[in-house]
Amino acid sequence: MADVQKEKGFTQVANQIFEEIVTRKLNASQLDIIMVVWRYTYGFHRKDHELSVSFFVNSTGLSKKNVKKTLNDLLEAHVLIKTQNHSFHQTRKLAFNKNYDEWLIERRNIEGTNSTPGVEMVPSRGGELVTSRGVQLVPQERKSKENYKEKIYMDFQIHGDSFLKIYNDRFEEKFNKQHMRVTPEQESTIYDHLEKMKSKVDIEEFQSIVDLHFNSLPKNNNGNFLYFISVFLRHLGEIKKEKETIWD
């Protein structure tokens, strides 16, 4: 029998992170990588650490190709953060991004808020949340339920913006459906970055970047505009390089 004792060492991860991460569409390889990052950062009471591809291969048993792809996906989705670039003299440093509002990983469609089958949340006379079986929630659980209810999703709105209309039209053409719903915070992020994009390109260049984006979109990517934000500058560089080649 394994002798597992907290006194021999443990990794502290906030309950909110656990509650959030299980709602996201993460695959097994991504979860493996995340747990290794937790173990060698939070497990040693540090925010980041030098973590090489070979280290992940040895820690998880995943192939080198799978580790590289998974790391790139998690970095592009803002789940992991690069705090130090790889060079000849140093290994890349990685950190876990605990600000889950910045993650570009789609949530699962979870119906309702009950975590226990057959248990209904009802208010007591004193205003406390109590299960239909008469068990009162402790403050931490009650707070979690209340926070979950506060997450509001709304339709993806264009608000007459010609740039956003270009993206939305291309999205509907590719996926034959409307853009997924977003939270008010995500909508604010979208419009903040959209203004930055407008300062760098005109509408014709934006159209070219959107076309390039959807033509090169990975098969498992849902086309969320939040992901487009993370790759916009890369696409812009590719478009500019293509123009330079034409003129040469």
Coordinates of C-alpha atoms in Angstrom, one line a residue:
M1 CA 0.0 0.0 0.0
A2 CA 1.4 3.4 -1.0
D3 CA 2.4 5.5 2.0
V4 CA 0.9 8.9 0.9
Q5 CA 1.1 11.6 3.6
K6 CA 0.7 15.3 3.2
E7 CA 3.6 15.8 5.6
K8 CA 5.9 14.4 2.9
G9 CA 5.0 17.3 0.6
F10 CA 2.0 18.6 -1.2
T11 CA 1.1 21.0 -4.0
Q12 CA -1.2 23.9 -3.2
V13 CA -3.7 24.8 -6.0
A14 CA -6.6 27.2 -5.3
N15 CA -10.0 25.5 -5.3
Q16 CA -11.3 28.0 -7.8
I17 CA -8.7 26.7 -10.3
F18 CA -9.8 23.1 -9.8
E19 CA -13.5 24.1 -10.2
E20 CA -12.7 26.1 -13.3
I21 CA -10.4 23.7 -15.1
V22 CA -12.8 20.7 -15.0
T23 CA -15.3 22.8 -16.9
R24 CA -12.9 23.4 -19.8
K25 CA -12.5 21.2 -22.9
L26 CA -8.9 20.1 -22.1
N27 CA -7.6 16.8 -23.5
A28 CA -5.6 14.3 -21.5
S29 CA -2.2 15.5 -22.7
Q30 CA -3.0 19.1 -21.8
L31 CA -4.0 18.0 -18.3
D32 CA -0.8 16.0 -17.9
I33 CA 1.3 19.0 -18.9
I34 CA -0.7 21.3 -16.6
M35 CA -0.2 19.0 -13.6
V36 CA 3.5 18.8 -14.2
V37 CA 3.7 22.6 -14.3
W38 CA 1.7 22.7 -11.0
R39 CA 4.0 20.1 -9.4
Y40 CA 7.2 21.9 -10.2
T41 CA 6.0 25.5 -9.6
Y42 CA 3.4 25.5 -6.9
G43 CA 4.8 22.3 -5.4
F44 CA 8.0 24.2 -4.6
H45 CA 6.3 27.4 -3.7
R46 CA 7.4 29.2 -6.8
K47 CA 5.5 31.0 -9.7
D48 CA 7.6 29.7 -12.6
H49 CA 10.3 27.2 -13.4
E50 CA 12.7 26.0 -16.1
L51 CA 10.8 23.2 -17.9
S52 CA 12.2 21.7 -21.0
V53 CA 10.5 19.5 -23.6
S54 CA 12.6 16.5 -22.5
F55 CA 11.6 17.1 -18.9
F56 CA 7.9 16.8 -19.8
V57 CA 8.6 13.7 -21.9
N58 CA 10.3 12.0 -18.9
S59 CA 7.6 13.2 -16.5
T60 CA 4.5 12.2 -18.5
G61 CA 5.6 9.5 -20.9
L62 CA 4.2 11.5 -23.8
S63 CA 6.0 11.6 -27.1
K64 CA 8.3 14.5 -27.8
K65 CA 6.0 15.5 -30.7
N66 CA 2.9 15.4 -28.5
V67 CA 4.6 17.5 -25.8
K68 CA 5.7 20.2 -28.2
K69 CA 2.2 20.4 -29.8
T70 CA 0.5 20.4 -26.4
L71 CA 2.8 23.1 -25.0
N72 CA 2.2 25.3 -28.0
D73 CA -1.5 24.9 -27.7
L74 CA -1.5 25.8 -24.0
L75 CA 0.7 28.8 -24.6
E76 CA -1.5 30.1 -27.4
A77 CA -4.6 29.5 -25.3
H78 CA -3.0 31.6 -22.5
V79 CA -3.3 28.7 -20.0
L80 CA 0.5 28.6 -19.7
I81 CA 2.8 31.7 -19.8
K82 CA 6.4 31.8 -21.0
T83 CA 8.3 33.9 -18.5
Q84 CA 11.8 33.2 -20.0
N85 CA 12.6 32.4 -23.6
H86 CA 14.8 29.4 -24.5
S87 CA 18.3 30.2 -25.6
F88 CA 21.7 28.5 -26.0
H89 CA 22.5 29.3 -22.4
Q90 CA 19.1 28.9 -20.7
T91 CA 16.0 26.7 -20.7
R92 CA 12.5 28.2 -21.2
K93 CA 10.7 29.1 -18.1
L94 CA 7.0 28.4 -17.8
A95 CA 4.2 29.5 -15.4
F96 CA 0.6 28.6 -15.0
N97 CA -1.9 31.5 -15.8
K98 CA -4.3 31.4 -12.9
N99 CA -6.4 34.2 -14.4
Y100 CA -8.8 31.8 -16.1
D101 CA -10.8 34.7 -17.8
E102 CA -7.8 34.9 -20.2
W103 CA -7.9 31.2 -21.2
L104 CA -8.9 30.6 -24.8
I105 CA -10.2 27.1 -24.0
E106 CA -13.9 26.6 -24.6
R107 CA -16.1 25.6 -21.7
R108 CA -18.2 22.4 -21.7
N109 CA -22.0 22.9 -21.9
I110 CA -22.8 22.2 -18.3
E111 CA -26.5 22.0 -17.5
G112 CA -27.6 23.3 -14.0
T113 CA -25.4 23.9 -11.0
N114 CA -26.0 20.7 -8.9
S115 CA -22.8 18.6 -8.4
T116 CA -24.8 15.7 -6.7
P117 CA -27.4 13.8 -8.7
G118 CA -30.9 14.2 -7.3
V119 CA -30.0 17.1 -5.0
E120 CA -31.8 20.4 -5.6
M121 CA -30.7 23.8 -4.2
V122 CA -33.5 25.5 -2.2
P123 CA -33.4 28.7 0.0
S124 CA -34.0 28.2 3.7
R125 CA -36.1 30.6 5.8
G126 CA -32.9 32.3 6.9
G127 CA -31.8 32.9 3.3
E128 CA -29.0 30.2 3.4
L129 CA -28.6 27.8 0.5
V130 CA -29.7 24.3 1.6
T131 CA -30.0 21.1 -0.4
S132 CA -33.4 19.4 -0.8
R133 CA -32.1 16.8 1.6
G134 CA -31.7 19.5 4.3
V135 CA -27.9 19.8 4.2
Q136 CA -26.7 23.4 4.5
L137 CA -23.8 24.4 2.3
V138 CA -20.6 25.5 4.1
P139 CA -19.5 29.1 3.1
Q140 CA -16.9 27.9 0.6
E141 CA -19.4 25.7 -1.3
R142 CA -22.1 28.4 -1.1
K143 CA -19.7 31.0 -2.6
S144 CA -18.8 28.6 -5.4
K145 CA -22.4 28.2 -6.3
E146 CA -23.1 31.9 -6.2
N147 CA -20.0 32.6 -8.4
Y148 CA -21.2 30.0 -10.9
K149 CA -24.6 31.7 -11.2
E150 CA -22.9 35.1 -11.8
K151 CA -21.3 33.9 -15.1
I152 CA -23.5 35.5 -17.7
Y153 CA -23.2 34.6 -21.4
M154 CA -24.7 36.6 -24.2
D155 CA -24.8 36.5 -28.0
F156 CA -21.8 37.6 -30.0
Q157 CA -22.7 41.2 -31.0
I158 CA -21.2 43.1 -33.9
H159 CA -22.7 46.5 -33.0
G160 CA -22.3 47.7 -36.6
D161 CA -18.5 47.3 -36.6
S162 CA -17.3 46.6 -40.1
F163 CA -14.2 44.8 -39.0
L164 CA -16.0 42.5 -36.7
K165 CA -18.6 41.9 -39.4
I166 CA -15.8 40.6 -41.6
Y167 CA -14.8 38.1 -39.0
N168 CA -18.3 37.1 -38.1
D169 CA -19.3 36.5 -41.8
R170 CA -16.2 34.4 -42.3
F171 CA -17.0 32.4 -39.1
E172 CA -20.6 31.7 -40.2
E173 CA -19.4 30.7 -43.7
K174 CA -16.9 28.2 -42.3
F175 CA -18.9 26.7 -39.4
N176 CA -22.4 27.3 -40.7
K177 CA -23.5 28.6 -37.3
Q178 CA -23.4 31.7 -35.2
H179 CA -20.3 32.6 -33.2
M180 CA -20.3 31.1 -29.7
R181 CA -21.7 33.2 -26.9
V182 CA -19.3 35.3 -24.7
T183 CA -19.3 36.8 -21.3
P184 CA -19.4 40.6 -20.8
E185 CA -15.7 40.5 -19.8
Q186 CA -14.8 38.6 -23.0
E187 CA -16.8 41.0 -25.1
S188 CA -14.8 43.9 -23.5
T189 CA -11.6 42.0 -24.2
I190 CA -12.6 41.5 -27.9
Y191 CA -13.4 45.2 -28.4
D192 CA -10.2 46.4 -26.7
H193 CA -8.1 44.2 -28.9
L194 CA -10.1 45.1 -32.0
E195 CA -9.2 48.7 -31.5
K196 CA -5.5 47.8 -31.3
M197 CA -5.9 45.8 -34.5
K198 CA -7.5 48.8 -36.3
S199 CA -4.5 50.9 -35.4
K200 CA -2.2 48.5 -37.2
V201 CA -4.1 47.5 -40.3
D202 CA -6.8 48.9 -42.7
I203 CA -9.9 47.0 -43.5
E204 CA -8.5 45.3 -46.6
E205 CA -5.5 44.0 -44.7
F206 CA -7.8 42.9 -41.9
Q207 CA -9.8 40.9 -44.5
S208 CA -6.6 39.2 -45.7
I209 CA -5.6 38.3 -42.2
V210 CA -9.1 36.9 -41.4
D211 CA -9.0 34.8 -44.6
L212 CA -5.5 33.5 -43.7
H213 CA -6.7 32.7 -40.2
F214 CA -9.6 30.6 -41.2
N215 CA -7.7 28.9 -44.0
S216 CA -5.0 27.8 -41.5
L217 CA -7.3 27.1 -38.5
P218 CA -6.5 23.8 -36.8
K219 CA -9.3 21.2 -37.2
N220 CA -10.0 21.1 -33.4
N221 CA -10.3 24.9 -33.1
N222 CA -13.7 26.3 -32.7
G223 CA -12.9 29.7 -34.4
N224 CA -13.5 31.8 -31.3
F225 CA -12.5 35.4 -31.8
L226 CA -10.5 35.2 -28.5
Y227 CA -8.2 32.7 -30.2
F228 CA -7.9 35.0 -33.2
I229 CA -6.6 37.7 -30.8
S230 CA -3.7 35.5 -29.8
V231 CA -2.5 34.8 -33.3
F232 CA -3.3 38.1 -35.0
L233 CA 0.2 39.5 -34.9
R234 CA 1.6 36.3 -36.3
H235 CA -0.8 36.4 -39.2
L236 CA 0.0 40.1 -39.7
G237 CA 3.7 39.2 -40.0
E238 CA 2.9 36.5 -42.5
I239 CA 0.8 38.9 -44.6
K240 CA 3.6 41.6 -44.6
K241 CA 6.2 39.0 -45.5
E242 CA 4.0 37.8 -48.4
K243 CA 3.7 41.4 -49.7
E244 CA 7.5 41.9 -49.5
T245 CA 8.0 38.7 -51.5
I246 CA 5.6 40.0 -54.2
W247 CA 7.4 43.3 -54.5
D248 CA 10.8 41.6 -54.6

